[in-house]
Amino acid sequence: MDPVSQLASAGTFRALKEPLAFLRALELLFAIFAFATCGGYSGGLRLSVDCVNKTESNLSIDIAFAYPFRLYQVAFEVPTCEGKTRQKLALIGDSSSSAEFFVTVAVFAFLYSLAATVVYIFFQNKYRENNRGPLIDFIVTVVFSFLWLVGSSAWAKGLSDVKVATDPKEVLLLMSACKQPSNKCMAVHSPVMSSLNTSVVFGFLNFILWAGNIWFVFKETGWHSSGQRYLSDPMEKHSSSYSQGGYNQDSYGSSGGYSQQARLEPSSEEFGQQPSGPTSFTNQI
């Protein structure tokens, strides 16, 4: 039997049933979806320019763009409807910084989640041996939660700019031929942005997962255990002092009652001396 099968048969993978490892596995999958839907995107739009002179028309102008969305580098040519001259244009905008930052966060989050999941499953004893492992895990989790929030927000704004810059109506306004009423300009089809919208959704879902996992990682650190000891020590002292006070009070009451009862009851010697007086008196008579 190979080592992986032995570990699985020994119940090592039961760590995935715990919230800490289970959320790490979800973060692993969601990070893949985030950078795959954004980093693997390629789309385009198609326009048509119908000039009065049909020989100068171009009914299929394809404009393709892709990640990292440096739209100012996307150049294309369109007819001017003034002879055979053509106009060179380019899209407007640059959303590469936000897109690349988002994908970078997703890739590193994937790598860390993969490594952490392996540690939770196969090296859980060493992970909990001292406080160093949980402490590093806690700090990294907080940092990635912040990065997911910033990266997702920035990419949501960048995606909004991409949608505006690739809107066929906005692109048609750049063409000089479309400013003449005699020419007919129209959009054949618009770019499909569904996968990019999905990447933004997965970005914020990753933020929710990482932020929610902060508590479970914090429970593994020494800070959580020391806080519990700090709260439990005063309660134990209070309960112990209370029990000691009750015990002393009971013993005092019992001893006090006993001594009082002893003082109130006459002694056997006194009880025996009382009839001795009259007996001696009768004998004298």
CSV table of N, CA and C in Angstrom, one decimal, residues 120-247:
chain,number,residue,atom,x,y,z
A,120,TYR,N,-2.2,21.0,7.1
A,120,TYR,CA,-3.3,20.6,8.0
A,120,TYR,C,-3.6,19.1,7.9
A,121,ILE,N,-3.4,18.5,6.7
A,121,ILE,CA,-3.7,17.1,6.5
A,121,ILE,C,-2.6,16.2,7.0
A,122,PHE,N,-1.4,16.5,6.5
A,122,PHE,CA,-0.3,15.6,6.7
A,122,PHE,C,0.7,15.9,7.9
A,123,PHE,N,0.7,17.2,8.3
A,123,PHE,CA,1.6,17.6,9.3
A,123,PHE,C,0.9,18.4,10.4
A,124,GLN,N,-0.3,17.9,10.8
A,124,GLN,CA,-1.1,18.7,11.8
A,124,GLN,C,-0.4,18.7,13.1
A,125,ASN,N,0.2,17.6,13.5
A,125,ASN,CA,0.9,17.6,14.8
A,125,ASN,C,2.0,18.6,14.9
A,126,LYS,N,2.8,18.7,13.8
A,126,LYS,CA,3.9,19.7,13.8
A,126,LYS,C,3.4,21.1,13.8
A,127,TYR,N,2.2,21.3,13.1
A,127,TYR,CA,1.6,22.6,13.0
A,127,TYR,C,1.2,23.1,14.4
A,128,ARG,N,0.7,22.2,15.3
A,128,ARG,CA,0.3,22.5,16.6
A,128,ARG,C,1.3,22.3,17.7
A,129,GLU,N,2.5,22.0,17.3
A,129,GLU,CA,3.6,21.7,18.2
A,129,GLU,C,3.9,22.9,19.0
A,130,ASN,N,4.0,24.1,18.4
A,130,ASN,CA,4.3,25.3,19.1
A,130,ASN,C,3.4,26.4,18.5
A,131,ASN,N,3.5,27.6,19.0
A,131,ASN,CA,2.7,28.7,18.6
A,131,ASN,C,3.1,29.4,17.3
A,132,ARG,N,4.3,29.0,16.8
A,132,ARG,CA,4.8,29.7,15.6
A,132,ARG,C,4.0,29.5,14.4
A,133,GLY,N,3.6,28.2,14.1
A,133,GLY,CA,2.8,27.9,12.9
A,133,GLY,C,1.5,28.6,12.9
A,134,PRO,N,0.7,28.4,14.0
A,134,PRO,CA,-0.6,29.1,14.0
A,134,PRO,C,-0.5,30.6,13.9
A,135,LEU,N,0.6,31.2,14.5
A,135,LEU,CA,0.8,32.6,14.5
A,135,LEU,C,1.0,33.1,13.1
A,136,ILE,N,1.9,32.5,12.4
A,136,ILE,CA,2.2,32.8,11.0
A,136,ILE,C,1.0,32.7,10.1
A,137,ASP,N,0.2,31.6,10.3
A,137,ASP,CA,-1.0,31.3,9.6
A,137,ASP,C,-2.0,32.4,9.9
A,138,PHE,N,-2.1,32.9,11.1
A,138,PHE,CA,-3.1,34.0,11.4
A,138,PHE,C,-2.7,35.3,10.7
A,139,ILE,N,-1.4,35.6,10.8
A,139,ILE,CA,-1.0,36.9,10.1
A,139,ILE,C,-1.2,36.9,8.6
A,140,VAL,N,-0.8,35.7,8.0
A,140,VAL,CA,-1.0,35.6,6.5
A,140,VAL,C,-2.5,35.7,6.2
A,141,THR,N,-3.3,35.1,7.0
A,141,THR,CA,-4.8,35.1,6.7
A,141,THR,C,-5.3,36.5,6.8
A,142,VAL,N,-4.9,37.3,7.7
A,142,VAL,CA,-5.4,38.7,7.8
A,142,VAL,C,-4.9,39.5,6.6
A,143,VAL,N,-3.6,39.3,6.3
A,143,VAL,CA,-3.1,40.0,5.1
A,143,VAL,C,-3.8,39.7,3.8
A,144,PHE,N,-4.1,38.4,3.6
A,144,PHE,CA,-4.8,38.0,2.4
A,144,PHE,C,-6.2,38.5,2.4
A,145,SER,N,-6.8,38.6,3.5
A,145,SER,CA,-8.2,39.1,3.6
A,145,SER,C,-8.2,40.5,3.1
A,146,PHE,N,-7.2,41.3,3.6
A,146,PHE,CA,-7.1,42.7,3.2
A,146,PHE,C,-6.8,42.8,1.7
A,147,LEU,N,-5.9,42.0,1.2
A,147,LEU,CA,-5.6,42.0,-0.2
A,147,LEU,C,-6.7,41.6,-1.1
A,148,TRP,N,-7.5,40.7,-0.7
A,148,TRP,CA,-8.7,40.3,-1.5
A,148,TRP,C,-9.7,41.4,-1.6
A,149,LEU,N,-9.9,42.1,-0.5
A,149,LEU,CA,-10.8,43.2,-0.5
A,149,LEU,C,-10.3,44.4,-1.4
A,150,VAL,N,-9.1,44.7,-1.3
A,150,VAL,CA,-8.5,45.8,-2.1
A,150,VAL,C,-8.5,45.4,-3.6
A,151,GLY,N,-8.0,44.2,-3.9
A,151,GLY,CA,-7.9,43.7,-5.2
A,151,GLY,C,-9.2,43.6,-5.9
A,152,SER,N,-10.2,43.0,-5.2
A,152,SER,CA,-11.6,42.9,-5.8
A,152,SER,C,-12.2,44.2,-6.1
A,153,SER,N,-12.1,45.2,-5.1
A,153,SER,CA,-12.6,46.5,-5.3
A,153,SER,C,-12.0,47.2,-6.5
A,154,ALA,N,-10.6,47.1,-6.6
A,154,ALA,CA,-9.9,47.8,-7.7
A,154,ALA,C,-10.3,47.1,-9.0
A,155,TRP,N,-10.4,45.8,-9.1
A,155,TRP,CA,-10.7,45.1,-10.3
A,155,TRP,C,-12.2,45.4,-10.7
A,156,ALA,N,-13.1,45.6,-9.8
A,156,ALA,CA,-14.4,45.9,-10.1
A,156,ALA,C,-14.5,47.3,-10.8
A,157,LYS,N,-13.7,48.2,-10.3
A,157,LYS,CA,-13.6,49.5,-11.0
A,157,LYS,C,-12.9,49.4,-12.3
A,158,GLY,N,-11.9,48.6,-12.4
A,158,GLY,CA,-11.2,48.4,-13.7
A,158,GLY,C,-12.1,47.8,-14.7
A,159,LEU,N,-12.9,46.8,-14.3
A,159,LEU,CA,-13.8,46.2,-15.2
A,159,LEU,C,-14.9,47.1,-15.7
A,160,SER,N,-15.3,48.0,-14.9
A,160,SER,CA,-16.3,49.1,-15.3
A,160,SER,C,-15.7,49.9,-16.4
A,161,ASP,N,-14.4,50.3,-16.2
A,161,ASP,CA,-13.7,51.1,-17.3
A,161,ASP,C,-13.6,50.3,-18.6
A,162,VAL,N,-13.3,49.0,-18.5
A,162,VAL,CA,-13.2,48.2,-19.7
A,162,VAL,C,-14.5,48.1,-20.4
A,163,LYS,N,-15.6,48.0,-19.7
A,163,LYS,CA,-16.9,47.9,-20.3
A,163,LYS,C,-17.2,49.2,-21.1
A,164,VAL,N,-16.9,50.3,-20.5
A,164,VAL,CA,-17.1,51.6,-21.1
A,164,VAL,C,-16.2,51.8,-22.4
A,165,ALA,N,-15.0,51.4,-22.3
A,165,ALA,CA,-14.0,51.6,-23.4
A,165,ALA,C,-14.3,50.7,-24.5
A,166,THR,N,-14.9,49.5,-24.3
A,166,THR,CA,-15.2,48.5,-25.4
A,166,THR,C,-16.7,48.5,-25.8
A,167,ASP,N,-17.4,49.5,-25.3
A,167,ASP,CA,-18.8,49.6,-25.7
A,167,ASP,C,-18.8,50.0,-27.2
A,168,PRO,N,-19.5,49.3,-28.1
A,168,PRO,CA,-19.5,49.6,-29.5
A,168,PRO,C,-20.0,51.1,-29.8
A,169,LYS,N,-20.9,51.6,-29.0
A,169,LYS,CA,-21.3,53.0,-29.3
A,169,LYS,C,-20.2,54.0,-29.0
A,170,GLU,N,-19.4,53.7,-28.0
A,170,GLU,CA,-18.3,54.6,-27.7
A,170,GLU,C,-17.2,54.5,-28.7
A,171,VAL,N,-17.0,53.2,-29.3
A,171,VAL,CA,-16.0,53.1,-30.3
A,171,VAL,C,-16.4,53.7,-31.6
A,172,LEU,N,-17.7,53.6,-31.9
A,172,LEU,CA,-18.1,54.3,-33.2
A,172,LEU,C,-18.0,55.8,-33.1
A,173,LEU,N,-18.0,56.4,-32.0
A,173,LEU,CA,-17.8,57.8,-31.9
A,173,LEU,C,-16.4,58.2,-32.2
A,174,LEU,N,-15.4,57.3,-32.2
A,174,LEU,CA,-14.0,57.6,-32.5
A,174,LEU,C,-13.8,57.7,-34.1
A,175,MET,N,-14.7,57.1,-34.8
A,175,MET,CA,-14.5,57.0,-36.3
A,175,MET,C,-15.1,58.3,-37.0
A,176,SER,N,-14.3,58.9,-37.8
A,176,SER,CA,-14.7,60.1,-38.5
A,176,SER,C,-15.8,59.8,-39.6
A,177,ALA,N,-15.8,58.6,-40.1
A,177,ALA,CA,-16.8,58.2,-41.1
A,177,ALA,C,-18.2,58.2,-40.5
A,178,CYS,N,-18.2,57.8,-39.2
A,178,CYS,CA,-19.5,57.7,-38.5
A,178,CYS,C,-20.1,59.1,-38.1
A,179,LYS,N,-19.3,60.1,-38.3
A,179,LYS,CA,-19.8,61.5,-38.0
A,179,LYS,C,-20.6,62.1,-39.1
A,180,GLN,N,-20.5,61.4,-40.3
A,180,GLN,CA,-21.3,61.8,-41.5
A,180,GLN,C,-22.6,61.1,-41.5
A,181,PRO,N,-23.7,61.8,-41.6
A,181,PRO,CA,-25.0,61.2,-41.6
A,181,PRO,C,-25.3,60.3,-42.8
A,182,SER,N,-24.6,60.5,-43.9
A,182,SER,CA,-24.8,59.7,-45.1
A,182,SER,C,-24.2,58.3,-44.9
A,183,ASN,N,-23.3,58.1,-44.0
A,183,ASN,CA,-22.7,56.7,-43.8
A,183,ASN,C,-23.5,56.1,-42.7
A,184,LYS,N,-23.6,54.8,-42.7
A,184,LYS,CA,-24.3,54.0,-41.7
A,184,LYS,C,-23.3,53.1,-40.9
A,185,CYS,N,-23.2,53.4,-39.7
A,185,CYS,CA,-22.3,52.7,-38.8
A,185,CYS,C,-23.1,51.9,-37.7
A,186,MET,N,-22.8,50.7,-37.5
A,186,MET,CA,-23.5,49.9,-36.5
A,186,MET,C,-22.6,48.9,-35.9
A,187,ALA,N,-23.1,48.3,-34.7
A,187,ALA,CA,-22.4,47.3,-34.1
A,187,ALA,C,-23.0,45.9,-34.5
A,188,VAL,N,-22.1,45.0,-34.9
A,188,VAL,CA,-22.5,43.7,-35.3
A,188,VAL,C,-22.7,42.8,-34.0
A,189,HIS,N,-21.8,42.8,-33.2
A,189,HIS,CA,-22.0,42.2,-31.9
A,189,HIS,C,-21.0,42.8,-30.8
A,190,SER,N,-21.5,42.8,-29.6
A,190,SER,CA,-20.8,43.4,-28.5
A,190,SER,C,-19.9,42.3,-27.8
A,191,PRO,N,-18.9,42.7,-27.0
A,191,PRO,CA,-18.1,41.7,-26.2
A,191,PRO,C,-18.9,41.1,-25.1
A,192,VAL,N,-18.6,39.8,-24.8
A,192,VAL,CA,-19.3,39.1,-23.8
A,192,VAL,C,-18.4,39.2,-22.5
A,193,MET,N,-19.0,39.8,-21.5
A,193,MET,CA,-18.3,40.1,-20.2
A,193,MET,C,-18.7,39.2,-19.1
A,194,SER,N,-19.4,38.1,-19.3
A,194,SER,CA,-19.9,37.2,-18.2
A,194,SER,C,-18.8,36.6,-17.4
A,195,SER,N,-17.7,36.2,-18.0
A,195,SER,CA,-16.6,35.6,-17.2
A,195,SER,C,-15.9,36.6,-16.4
A,196,LEU,N,-15.8,37.9,-16.9
A,196,LEU,CA,-15.2,38.9,-16.1
A,196,LEU,C,-16.1,39.3,-14.9
A,197,ASN,N,-17.4,39.3,-15.1
A,197,ASN,CA,-18.3,39.6,-14.0
A,197,ASN,C,-18.2,38.5,-12.9
A,198,THR,N,-18.0,37.2,-13.4
A,198,THR,CA,-17.8,36.1,-12.5
A,198,THR,C,-16.5,36.3,-11.7
A,199,SER,N,-15.5,36.8,-12.3
A,199,SER,CA,-14.2,36.9,-11.6
A,199,SER,C,-14.4,37.9,-10.4
A,200,VAL,N,-15.1,39.0,-10.6
A,200,VAL,CA,-15.4,39.9,-9.5
A,200,VAL,C,-16.2,39.3,-8.4
A,201,VAL,N,-17.2,38.5,-8.8
A,201,VAL,CA,-17.9,37.8,-7.7
A,201,VAL,C,-17.1,36.9,-6.9
A,202,PHE,N,-16.2,36.1,-7.6
A,202,PHE,CA,-15.3,35.2,-6.9
A,202,PHE,C,-14.3,36.0,-6.1
A,203,GLY,N,-13.9,37.1,-6.5
A,203,GLY,CA,-13.0,37.9,-5.7
A,203,GLY,C,-13.6,38.3,-4.4
A,204,PHE,N,-14.8,38.8,-4.3
A,204,PHE,CA,-15.5,39.1,-3.1
A,204,PHE,C,-15.8,37.9,-2.2
A,205,LEU,N,-16.1,36.8,-2.9
A,205,LEU,CA,-16.4,35.6,-2.2
A,205,LEU,C,-15.1,35.1,-1.5
A,206,ASN,N,-14.0,35.3,-2.1
A,206,ASN,CA,-12.7,34.9,-1.5
A,206,ASN,C,-12.4,35.8,-0.3
A,207,PHE,N,-12.8,37.1,-0.4
A,207,PHE,CA,-12.6,38.0,0.8
A,207,PHE,C,-13.4,37.5,1.9
A,208,ILE,N,-14.7,37.1,1.7
A,208,ILE,CA,-15.6,36.6,2.7
A,208,ILE,C,-15.0,35.3,3.4
A,209,LEU,N,-14.5,34.4,2.5
A,209,LEU,CA,-13.9,33.2,3.1
A,209,LEU,C,-12.7,33.4,3.9
A,210,TRP,N,-11.8,34.3,3.4
A,210,TRP,CA,-10.6,34.5,4.2
A,210,TRP,C,-10.9,35.3,5.5
A,211,ALA,N,-11.8,36.3,5.4
A,211,ALA,CA,-12.1,37.0,6.6
A,211,ALA,C,-12.8,36.1,7.6
A,212,GLY,N,-13.7,35.2,7.1
A,212,GLY,CA,-14.3,34.3,8.1
A,212,GLY,C,-13.4,33.3,8.7
A,213,ASN,N,-12.3,33.0,8.0
A,213,ASN,CA,-11.4,32.0,8.5
A,213,ASN,C,-10.4,32.6,9.5
A,214,ILE,N,-10.4,33.9,9.7
A,214,ILE,CA,-9.6,34.5,10.7
A,214,ILE,C,-9.9,34.0,12.1
A,215,TRP,N,-11.1,33.8,12.4
A,215,TRP,CA,-11.5,33.4,13.7
A,215,TRP,C,-11.0,32.0,14.0
A,216,PHE,N,-11.1,31.1,13.0
A,216,PHE,CA,-10.7,29.7,13.2
A,216,PHE,C,-9.2,29.6,13.3
A,217,VAL,N,-8.5,30.4,12.6
A,217,VAL,CA,-7.0,30.4,12.7
A,217,VAL,C,-6.6,31.0,14.1
A,218,PHE,N,-7.3,32.0,14.5
A,218,PHE,CA,-7.0,32.7,15.8
A,218,PHE,C,-7.2,31.7,16.9
A,219,LYS,N,-8.1,30.8,16.8
A,219,LYS,CA,-8.4,29.8,17.9
A,219,LYS,C,-7.2,28.9,18.1
A,220,GLU,N,-6.4,28.7,17.0
A,220,GLU,CA,-5.2,27.9,17.1
A,220,GLU,C,-4.0,28.5,17.7
A,221,THR,N,-4.0,29.9,17.8
A,221,THR,CA,-2.9,30.6,18.4
A,221,THR,C,-2.9,30.6,19.9
A,222,GLY,N,-1.7,30.9,20.5
A,222,GLY,CA,-1.6,31.0,21.9
A,222,GLY,C,-2.3,32.2,22.5
A,223,TRP,N,-2.6,33.2,21.6
A,223,TRP,CA,-3.4,34.4,22.1
A,223,TRP,C,-4.8,34.0,22.6
A,224,HIS,N,-5.4,33.1,21.9
A,224,HIS,CA,-6.7,32.6,22.2
A,224,HIS,C,-6.7,31.8,23.5
A,225,SER,N,-5.8,30.9,23.7
A,225,SER,CA,-5.7,30.1,24.9
A,225,SER,C,-5.3,30.9,26.1
A,226,SER,N,-4.4,31.9,25.9
A,226,SER,CA,-4.0,32.8,27.0
A,226,SER,C,-5.2,33.6,27.5
A,227,GLY,N,-6.0,34.1,26.5
A,227,GLY,CA,-7.1,34.9,26.8
A,227,GLY,C,-8.2,34.1,27.6
A,228,GLN,N,-8.3,32.8,27.2
A,228,GLN,CA,-9.2,32.0,28.0
A,228,GLN,C,-8.7,31.7,29.4
A,229,ARG,N,-7.4,31.5,29.6
A,229,ARG,CA,-6.9,31.4,30.9
A,229,ARG,C,-7.0,32.6,31.8
A,230,TYR,N,-6.9,33.8,31.1
A,230,TYR,CA,-7.0,35.0,31.8
A,230,TYR,C,-8.4,35.2,32.3
A,231,LEU,N,-9.4,34.8,31.5
A,231,LEU,CA,-10.8,34.9,32.0
A,231,LEU,C,-11.2,33.9,33.0
A,232,SER,N,-10.6,32.7,32.9
A,232,SER,CA,-11.0,31.6,33.8
A,232,SER,C,-10.4,31.7,35.2
A,233,ASP,N,-9.2,32.3,35.3
A,233,ASP,CA,-8.5,32.3,36.6
A,233,ASP,C,-9.2,33.1,37.6
A,234,PRO,N,-9.7,34.3,37.3
A,234,PRO,CA,-10.5,35.1,38.4
A,234,PRO,C,-11.8,34.3,38.8
A,235,MET,N,-12.4,33.6,37.8
A,235,MET,CA,-13.6,32.9,38.2
A,235,MET,C,-13.3,31.7,39.1
A,236,GLU,N,-12.2,31.0,38.8
A,236,GLU,CA,-11.8,29.9,39.7
A,236,GLU,C,-11.4,30.4,41.1
A,237,LYS,N,-10.7,31.5,41.2
A,237,LYS,CA,-10.4,32.1,42.5
A,237,LYS,C,-11.6,32.5,43.3
A,238,HIS,N,-12.6,33.1,42.6
A,238,HIS,CA,-13.8,33.5,43.2
A,238,HIS,C,-14.6,32.3,43.8
A,239,SER,N,-14.7,31.3,42.9
A,239,SER,CA,-15.4,30.1,43.4
A,239,SER,C,-14.7,29.4,44.5
A,240,SER,N,-13.4,29.3,44.5
A,240,SER,CA,-12.7,28.6,45.6
A,240,SER,C,-12.8,29.4,46.9
A,241,SER,N,-12.7,30.7,46.8
A,241,SER,CA,-12.8,31.5,48.0
A,241,SER,C,-14.2,31.4,48.6
A,242,TYR,N,-15.2,31.3,47.7
A,242,TYR,CA,-16.6,31.2,48.2
A,242,TYR,C,-16.8,29.9,48.9
A,243,SER,N,-16.3,28.8,48.3
A,243,SER,CA,-16.4,27.5,48.9
A,243,SER,C,-15.7,27.4,50.2
A,244,GLN,N,-14.5,28.0,50.4
A,244,GLN,CA,-13.8,28.0,51.6
A,244,GLN,C,-14.5,28.8,52.7
A,245,GLY,N,-15.1,30.0,52.3
A,245,GLY,CA,-15.9,30.7,53.3
A,245,GLY,C,-17.1,30.0,53.8
A,246,GLY,N,-17.8,29.3,52.9
A,246,GLY,CA,-19.0,28.5,53.3
A,246,GLY,C,-18.6,27.4,54.2
A,247,TYR,N,-17.4,26.8,54.0
A,247,TYR,CA,-17.0,25.7,54.8
A,247,TYR,C,-16.6,26.2,56.2
